[in-house]
Amino acid sequence: MSDSNPYELAYQRERKARLKAEKLLEDKSRELYLQNRRLEESYQQLQKQQAHMLTQDKLATLGTLSAGIAHEVNNPLAFVKSNFESLQQYHQAYDSVIERVVQLKPQLPESLLKEIEQILREMDIEFIQEDLPELMQDTAEGLTRVKDIIQNLRNFSRTQASDRVKSDVVDGLHSTLKLLSSELKNSVTLDLNLAPVGPIICNPNELNQVFLNIILNAKQATEAITHPVIQITSNQDSESVFITVRDNGCGMSEETRNQIFVPFFTTKAVGKGTGMGLAIAYSIIQEHGGDIMVESEPGKGSLFTIKLPKKERNQGA
């Protein structure tokens, strides 16, 4: 065909236009796909932020509630504890009297001796003497447990950043592990990789409480494991210090993982935990401007990562 053939020219124009349209459609499709991906990522991020905000709001509300509960319970607890201390003194006096009566029995007249022995039998004094020390001990332990729960509530509701000093968190970890030595000895293998991270501005006692709670939870998660191992590491980057605690224990479902920092939530048996340990740990780390991240799957153990800023919030360069 001739170059001037109008059909050939029309075909070439149509082909060129079609290729251009296909290129434009391909570019637009790619652009729409990328925009859709970005929207999906933004939506997922918004969902995570919403869940985080809801958790923060719930923790703040429960913190206020906890402060009120702690104050109300602390007042009657104070006089119960005071009365119990007086009762312990009375018990010592009573115990001394009974012991002295028993010692004097051989010296008493027959008639008086029979009367005293009858009273001792009717009142079952021998059983009371055996049972009373254990009852007193159980009561003392119960009062101590209530006191600890109240203190945990008060710690959870605390919002001020008091008693902040320069402190080495790795030294704090070593101190906590010494404190837990009897609890961990012969029950779990510790794998430590604690690199120096230098001092940061913090409340060392509060951070040690966080370490203690998380390590104890890791130990409890490995109780049914044949060869339990807890790995603890420390490292840093230019802005943050990281402490990780990994165990090879039972792990957690996603549902449990999403609730572990909610106050009073616990998977432990009744009497084995208050559900406040990790909630308080989370609150302390948040007050330090840091975060706690958790990775876990059922049967695959758990990894807790504590992130702490090297510079205190609102602190200048």
Short mmCIF file of C-alpha atoms in Angstrom, two decimals:
data_model
loop_
_atom_site.label_atom_id
_atom_site.label_comp_id
_atom_site.label_asym_id
_atom_site.label_seq_id
_atom_site.Cartn_x
_atom_site.Cartn_y
_atom_site.Cartn_z
CA MET A 1 0.00 0.00 0.00
CA SER A 2 1.06 3.60 -0.65
CA ASP A 3 2.12 5.84 2.27
CA SER A 4 -0.64 8.17 1.22
CA ASN A 5 -3.28 5.48 1.42
CA PRO A 6 -5.97 6.99 3.65
CA TYR A 7 -6.92 3.58 5.09
CA GLU A 8 -3.35 2.87 6.10
CA LEU A 9 -3.04 6.31 7.71
CA ALA A 10 -6.32 5.83 9.56
CA TYR A 11 -5.19 2.41 10.79
CA GLN A 12 -1.89 3.82 12.05
CA ARG A 13 -3.66 6.66 13.85
CA GLU A 14 -6.14 4.24 15.41
CA ARG A 15 -3.33 1.87 16.49
CA LYS A 16 -1.31 4.71 17.98
CA ALA A 17 -4.35 6.01 19.85
CA ARG A 18 -5.17 2.51 21.14
CA LEU A 19 -1.63 1.95 22.40
CA LYS A 20 -1.69 5.35 24.09
CA ALA A 21 -5.04 4.55 25.71
CA GLU A 22 -3.79 1.14 26.86
CA LYS A 23 -0.66 2.79 28.33
CA LEU A 24 -2.78 5.39 30.07
CA LEU A 25 -5.14 2.70 31.40
CA GLU A 26 -2.20 0.62 32.66
CA ASP A 27 -0.66 3.66 34.38
CA LYS A 28 -3.98 4.58 35.98
CA SER A 29 -4.57 0.98 37.09
CA ARG A 30 -1.12 0.88 38.67
CA GLU A 31 -1.72 4.22 40.36
CA LEU A 32 -5.11 3.06 41.67
CA TYR A 33 -3.56 -0.16 42.96
CA LEU A 34 -0.84 1.73 44.83
CA GLN A 35 -3.37 4.19 46.23
CA ASN A 36 -5.53 1.27 47.37
CA ARG A 37 -2.52 -0.31 49.07
CA ARG A 38 -1.76 2.97 50.83
CA LEU A 39 -5.38 3.28 51.91
CA GLU A 40 -5.37 -0.26 53.30
CA GLU A 41 -2.14 0.44 55.21
CA SER A 42 -3.57 3.72 56.54
CA TYR A 43 -6.77 1.95 57.57
CA GLN A 44 -4.83 -0.75 59.43
CA GLN A 45 -2.74 1.93 61.13
CA LEU A 46 -5.89 3.79 62.15
CA GLN A 47 -7.34 0.59 63.59
CA LYS A 48 -4.17 0.03 65.64
CA GLN A 49 -4.20 3.65 66.84
CA GLN A 50 -7.88 3.39 67.74
CA ALA A 51 -7.25 0.20 69.74
CA HIS A 52 -4.30 1.90 71.45
CA MET A 53 -6.38 4.98 72.29
CA LEU A 54 -9.19 2.82 73.67
CA THR A 55 -6.69 0.95 75.83
CA GLN A 56 -5.16 4.22 77.04
CA ASP A 57 -8.59 5.64 77.84
CA LYS A 58 -9.58 2.46 79.67
CA LEU A 59 -6.34 2.50 81.67
CA ALA A 60 -6.80 6.17 82.57
CA THR A 61 -10.38 5.58 83.73
CA LEU A 62 -9.42 2.49 85.72
CA GLY A 63 -6.50 4.41 87.19
CA THR A 64 -8.87 7.00 88.64
CA LEU A 65 -11.18 4.24 89.87
CA SER A 66 -8.25 2.34 91.38
CA ALA A 67 -7.10 5.41 93.32
CA GLY A 68 -10.56 5.79 94.86
CA ILE A 69 -10.84 2.09 95.72
CA ALA A 70 -7.34 2.06 97.24
CA HIS A 71 -8.15 5.07 99.42
CA GLU A 72 -11.49 3.66 100.62
CA VAL A 73 -10.11 0.19 101.42
CA ASN A 74 -6.92 1.49 102.99
CA ASN A 75 -8.75 3.20 105.88
CA PRO A 76 -10.55 0.10 107.30
CA LEU A 77 -7.48 -1.99 106.51
CA ALA A 78 -5.39 0.26 108.76
CA PHE A 79 -7.51 -0.31 111.85
CA VAL A 80 -7.96 -4.04 111.09
CA LYS A 81 -4.16 -4.36 110.91
CA SER A 82 -3.78 -2.37 114.13
CA ASN A 83 -6.36 -4.54 115.91
CA PHE A 84 -4.66 -7.69 114.66
CA GLU A 85 -1.31 -6.52 116.03
CA SER A 86 -3.01 -6.01 119.43
CA LEU A 87 -4.60 -9.46 119.11
CA GLN A 88 -1.16 -10.99 118.53
CA GLN A 89 0.03 -9.43 121.79
CA TYR A 90 -3.08 -10.70 123.59
CA HIS A 91 -2.40 -14.17 122.19
CA GLN A 92 1.10 -14.12 123.63
CA ALA A 93 -0.30 -13.23 127.05
CA TYR A 94 -3.02 -15.89 126.79
CA ASP A 95 -0.47 -18.47 125.67
CA SER A 96 1.74 -17.63 128.64
CA VAL A 97 -1.18 -18.03 131.08
CA ILE A 98 -2.19 -21.42 129.65
CA GLU A 99 1.41 -22.60 129.67
CA ARG A 100 1.77 -21.53 133.31
CA VAL A 101 -1.48 -23.27 134.28
CA VAL A 102 -0.23 -26.50 132.71
CA GLN A 103 3.07 -26.16 134.60
CA LEU A 104 1.28 -25.66 137.93
CA LYS A 105 -1.12 -28.61 137.53
CA PRO A 106 1.03 -31.07 139.53
CA GLN A 107 1.09 -28.62 142.47
CA LEU A 108 -2.68 -28.07 142.63
CA PRO A 109 -5.05 -29.79 145.05
CA GLU A 110 -6.89 -32.79 143.61
CA SER A 111 -10.30 -31.10 143.58
CA LEU A 112 -8.97 -27.95 141.87
CA LEU A 113 -6.92 -30.00 139.41
CA LYS A 114 -9.99 -31.97 138.29
CA GLU A 115 -11.97 -28.75 137.84
CA ILE A 116 -9.22 -27.17 135.71
CA GLU A 117 -8.82 -30.32 133.61
CA GLN A 118 -12.56 -30.39 133.02
CA ILE A 119 -12.52 -26.75 131.88
CA LEU A 120 -9.57 -27.43 129.59
CA ARG A 121 -11.41 -30.40 128.04
CA GLU A 122 -14.74 -28.59 127.64
CA MET A 123 -13.06 -25.57 126.00
CA ASP A 124 -10.82 -27.87 123.93
CA ILE A 125 -7.85 -25.73 124.94
CA GLU A 126 -5.31 -28.23 123.62
CA PHE A 127 -6.77 -28.00 120.11
CA ILE A 128 -7.00 -24.20 120.34
CA GLN A 129 -3.33 -24.03 121.36
CA GLU A 130 -2.38 -26.10 118.34
CA ASP A 131 -4.67 -24.34 115.85
CA LEU A 132 -4.36 -20.72 116.94
CA PRO A 133 -0.77 -20.05 115.73
CA GLU A 134 -1.66 -21.29 112.24
CA LEU A 135 -4.84 -19.19 112.20
CA MET A 136 -2.86 -16.13 113.26
CA GLN A 137 -0.26 -16.76 110.58
CA ASP A 138 -2.90 -17.24 107.86
CA THR A 139 -4.62 -14.02 108.95
CA ALA A 140 -1.31 -12.12 108.89
CA GLU A 141 -0.60 -13.42 105.37
CA GLY A 142 -4.11 -12.43 104.26
CA LEU A 143 -3.67 -8.89 105.61
CA THR A 144 -0.29 -8.63 103.89
CA ARG A 145 -1.87 -9.75 100.62
CA VAL A 146 -4.63 -7.15 100.92
CA LYS A 147 -2.02 -4.50 101.71
CA ASP A 148 -0.01 -5.52 98.61
CA ILE A 149 -3.14 -5.33 96.43
CA ILE A 150 -3.89 -1.83 97.75
CA GLN A 151 -0.30 -0.77 97.12
CA ASN A 152 -0.54 -2.15 93.57
CA LEU A 153 -3.72 -0.15 93.02
CA ARG A 154 -2.02 3.00 94.29
CA ASN A 155 1.01 2.36 92.08
CA PHE A 156 -1.25 1.84 89.08
CA SER A 157 -3.10 5.10 89.69
CA ARG A 158 0.10 7.10 90.17
CA THR A 159 0.55 9.67 87.42
CA GLN A 160 3.44 11.86 88.57
CA ALA A 161 7.00 11.24 87.38
CA SER A 162 8.58 11.44 90.84
CA ASP A 163 11.96 10.26 92.07
CA ARG A 164 13.56 10.30 88.62
CA VAL A 165 17.34 9.89 88.66
CA LYS A 166 20.10 8.78 86.32
CA SER A 167 20.23 5.02 86.55
CA ASP A 168 21.58 2.06 84.59
CA VAL A 169 18.69 -0.24 83.66
CA VAL A 170 21.07 -3.20 83.20
CA ASP A 171 22.20 -2.81 86.82
CA GLY A 172 18.50 -2.79 87.75
CA LEU A 173 17.99 -6.02 85.82
CA HIS A 174 20.86 -7.69 87.67
CA SER A 175 19.39 -6.53 91.00
CA THR A 176 15.97 -7.91 90.05
CA LEU A 177 17.46 -11.25 89.02
CA LYS A 178 19.26 -11.49 92.38
CA LEU A 179 15.95 -10.85 94.10
CA LEU A 180 14.35 -13.63 92.03
CA SER A 181 17.24 -16.07 92.38
CA SER A 182 15.42 -18.40 94.78
CA GLU A 183 12.29 -18.31 92.60
CA LEU A 184 14.17 -19.10 89.38
CA LYS A 185 16.87 -21.42 90.72
CA ASN A 186 16.50 -25.05 89.59
CA SER A 187 13.23 -24.25 87.81
CA VAL A 188 14.28 -22.39 84.65
CA THR A 189 17.42 -21.79 82.58
CA LEU A 190 18.39 -18.13 82.25
CA ASP A 191 20.07 -17.07 79.00
CA LEU A 192 21.44 -13.54 79.55
CA ASN A 193 22.85 -11.27 76.87
CA LEU A 194 22.96 -7.93 78.65
CA ALA A 195 24.97 -5.41 76.65
CA PRO A 196 25.84 -2.10 78.37
CA VAL A 197 23.35 0.64 77.55
CA GLY A 198 24.41 3.43 79.90
CA PRO A 199 22.28 5.42 82.37
CA ILE A 200 18.91 7.00 81.56
CA ILE A 201 16.63 9.30 83.54
CA CYS A 202 14.09 7.03 85.24
CA ASN A 203 12.63 5.79 88.48
CA PRO A 204 14.80 2.68 89.03
CA ASN A 205 12.49 1.15 91.65
CA GLU A 206 9.52 1.34 89.28
CA LEU A 207 11.50 -0.15 86.39
CA ASN A 208 12.70 -2.98 88.64
CA GLN A 209 9.05 -3.67 89.44
CA VAL A 210 8.35 -3.90 85.68
CA PHE A 211 11.26 -6.31 85.16
CA LEU A 212 10.13 -8.43 88.12
CA ASN A 213 6.54 -8.71 86.87
CA ILE A 214 7.50 -9.63 83.32
CA ILE A 215 10.18 -12.16 84.35
CA LEU A 216 7.82 -13.79 86.85
CA ASN A 217 5.13 -14.05 84.16
CA ALA A 218 7.68 -15.66 81.84
CA LYS A 219 8.65 -18.15 84.55
CA GLN A 220 5.00 -19.03 85.22
CA ALA A 221 4.39 -19.49 81.48
CA THR A 222 7.11 -22.17 81.36
CA GLU A 223 5.96 -24.24 84.34
CA ALA A 224 4.61 -27.04 82.12
CA ILE A 225 7.67 -27.04 79.81
CA THR A 226 10.26 -29.85 80.06
CA HIS A 227 13.25 -27.57 79.44
CA PRO A 228 12.13 -24.04 80.33
CA VAL A 229 14.32 -21.18 79.12
CA ILE A 230 14.06 -17.42 79.63
CA GLN A 231 16.24 -15.23 77.42
CA ILE A 232 16.88 -11.66 78.55
CA THR A 233 18.73 -9.16 76.35
CA SER A 234 19.54 -5.47 76.36
CA ASN A 235 20.51 -3.23 73.45
CA GLN A 236 20.07 0.32 72.22
CA ASP A 237 19.90 2.65 69.27
CA SER A 238 20.49 6.40 69.07
CA GLU A 239 17.20 7.28 70.81
CA SER A 240 16.04 4.29 72.88
CA VAL A 241 17.05 1.46 75.17
CA PHE A 242 15.47 -1.97 74.61
CA ILE A 243 15.04 -4.79 77.12
CA THR A 244 13.61 -8.06 75.81
CA VAL A 245 12.32 -11.05 77.78
CA ARG A 246 11.62 -14.18 75.72
CA ASP A 247 10.31 -17.49 77.06
CA ASN A 248 9.57 -20.86 75.46
CA GLY A 249 6.37 -21.31 77.47
CA CYS A 250 2.73 -21.84 76.64
CA GLY A 251 2.29 -18.61 74.66
CA MET A 252 -0.93 -16.62 74.28
CA SER A 253 -3.83 -16.37 71.89
CA GLU A 254 -4.50 -13.07 70.15
CA GLU A 255 -7.53 -12.51 72.40
CA THR A 256 -5.42 -12.95 75.55
CA ARG A 257 -2.57 -10.86 74.11
CA ASN A 258 -4.95 -7.95 73.53
CA GLN A 259 -6.06 -7.95 77.18
CA ILE A 260 -2.92 -8.66 79.21
CA PHE A 261 -2.40 -4.98 80.11
CA VAL A 262 -6.01 -4.49 81.20
CA PRO A 263 -6.23 -4.26 85.02
CA PHE A 264 -7.61 -7.35 86.82
CA PHE A 265 -7.42 -9.50 83.67
CA THR A 266 -5.67 -12.76 84.47
CA THR A 267 -5.52 -16.30 83.10
CA LYS A 268 -4.23 -17.65 86.43
CA ALA A 269 -6.25 -19.68 88.87
CA VAL A 270 -8.12 -17.93 91.67
CA GLY A 271 -5.67 -16.87 94.37
CA LYS A 272 -2.66 -17.13 92.04
CA GLY A 273 -2.73 -13.56 90.72
CA THR A 274 -4.58 -10.26 90.93
CA GLY A 275 -4.31 -9.31 87.25
CA MET A 276 -2.53 -6.07 88.19
CA GLY A 277 1.14 -6.91 87.53
CA LEU A 278 1.30 -6.26 83.78
CA ALA A 279 -1.21 -3.40 83.99
CA ILE A 280 1.07 -1.63 86.47
CA ALA A 281 4.13 -2.46 84.33
CA TYR A 282 2.45 -0.96 81.27
CA SER A 283 1.45 2.16 83.20
CA ILE A 284 5.00 2.66 84.53
CA ILE A 285 6.60 2.31 81.10
CA GLN A 286 4.04 4.69 79.57
CA GLU A 287 4.82 7.25 82.29
CA HIS A 288 8.49 6.96 81.33
CA GLY A 289 7.58 7.81 77.72
CA GLY A 290 8.26 4.26 76.56
CA ASP A 291 6.25 1.28 75.36
CA ILE A 292 5.88 -2.48 75.83
CA MET A 293 5.42 -4.64 72.72
CA VAL A 294 4.32 -8.28 72.88
CA GLU A 295 4.70 -11.09 70.37
CA SER A 296 3.19 -14.46 71.21
CA GLU A 297 1.45 -17.50 69.77
CA PRO A 298 -0.06 -20.50 71.58
CA GLY A 299 2.62 -23.12 72.12
CA LYS A 300 5.42 -20.89 70.81
CA GLY A 301 6.27 -18.79 73.85
CA SER A 302 6.19 -15.02 74.25
CA LEU A 303 8.49 -12.08 73.60
CA PHE A 304 8.14 -8.88 75.65
CA THR A 305 10.08 -5.87 74.39
CA ILE A 306 10.42 -2.88 76.71
CA LYS A 307 11.34 0.35 74.93
CA LEU A 308 12.60 3.27 77.00
CA PRO A 309 13.69 6.70 75.71
CA LYS A 310 17.23 7.80 76.44
CA LYS A 311 15.98 11.31 77.08
CA GLU A 312 13.15 12.09 79.46
CA ARG A 313 10.01 13.54 77.94
CA ASN A 314 10.14 17.34 77.63
CA GLN A 315 13.86 17.16 78.32
CA GLY A 316 16.03 19.36 76.20
CA ALA A 317 18.90 18.23 74.02
#
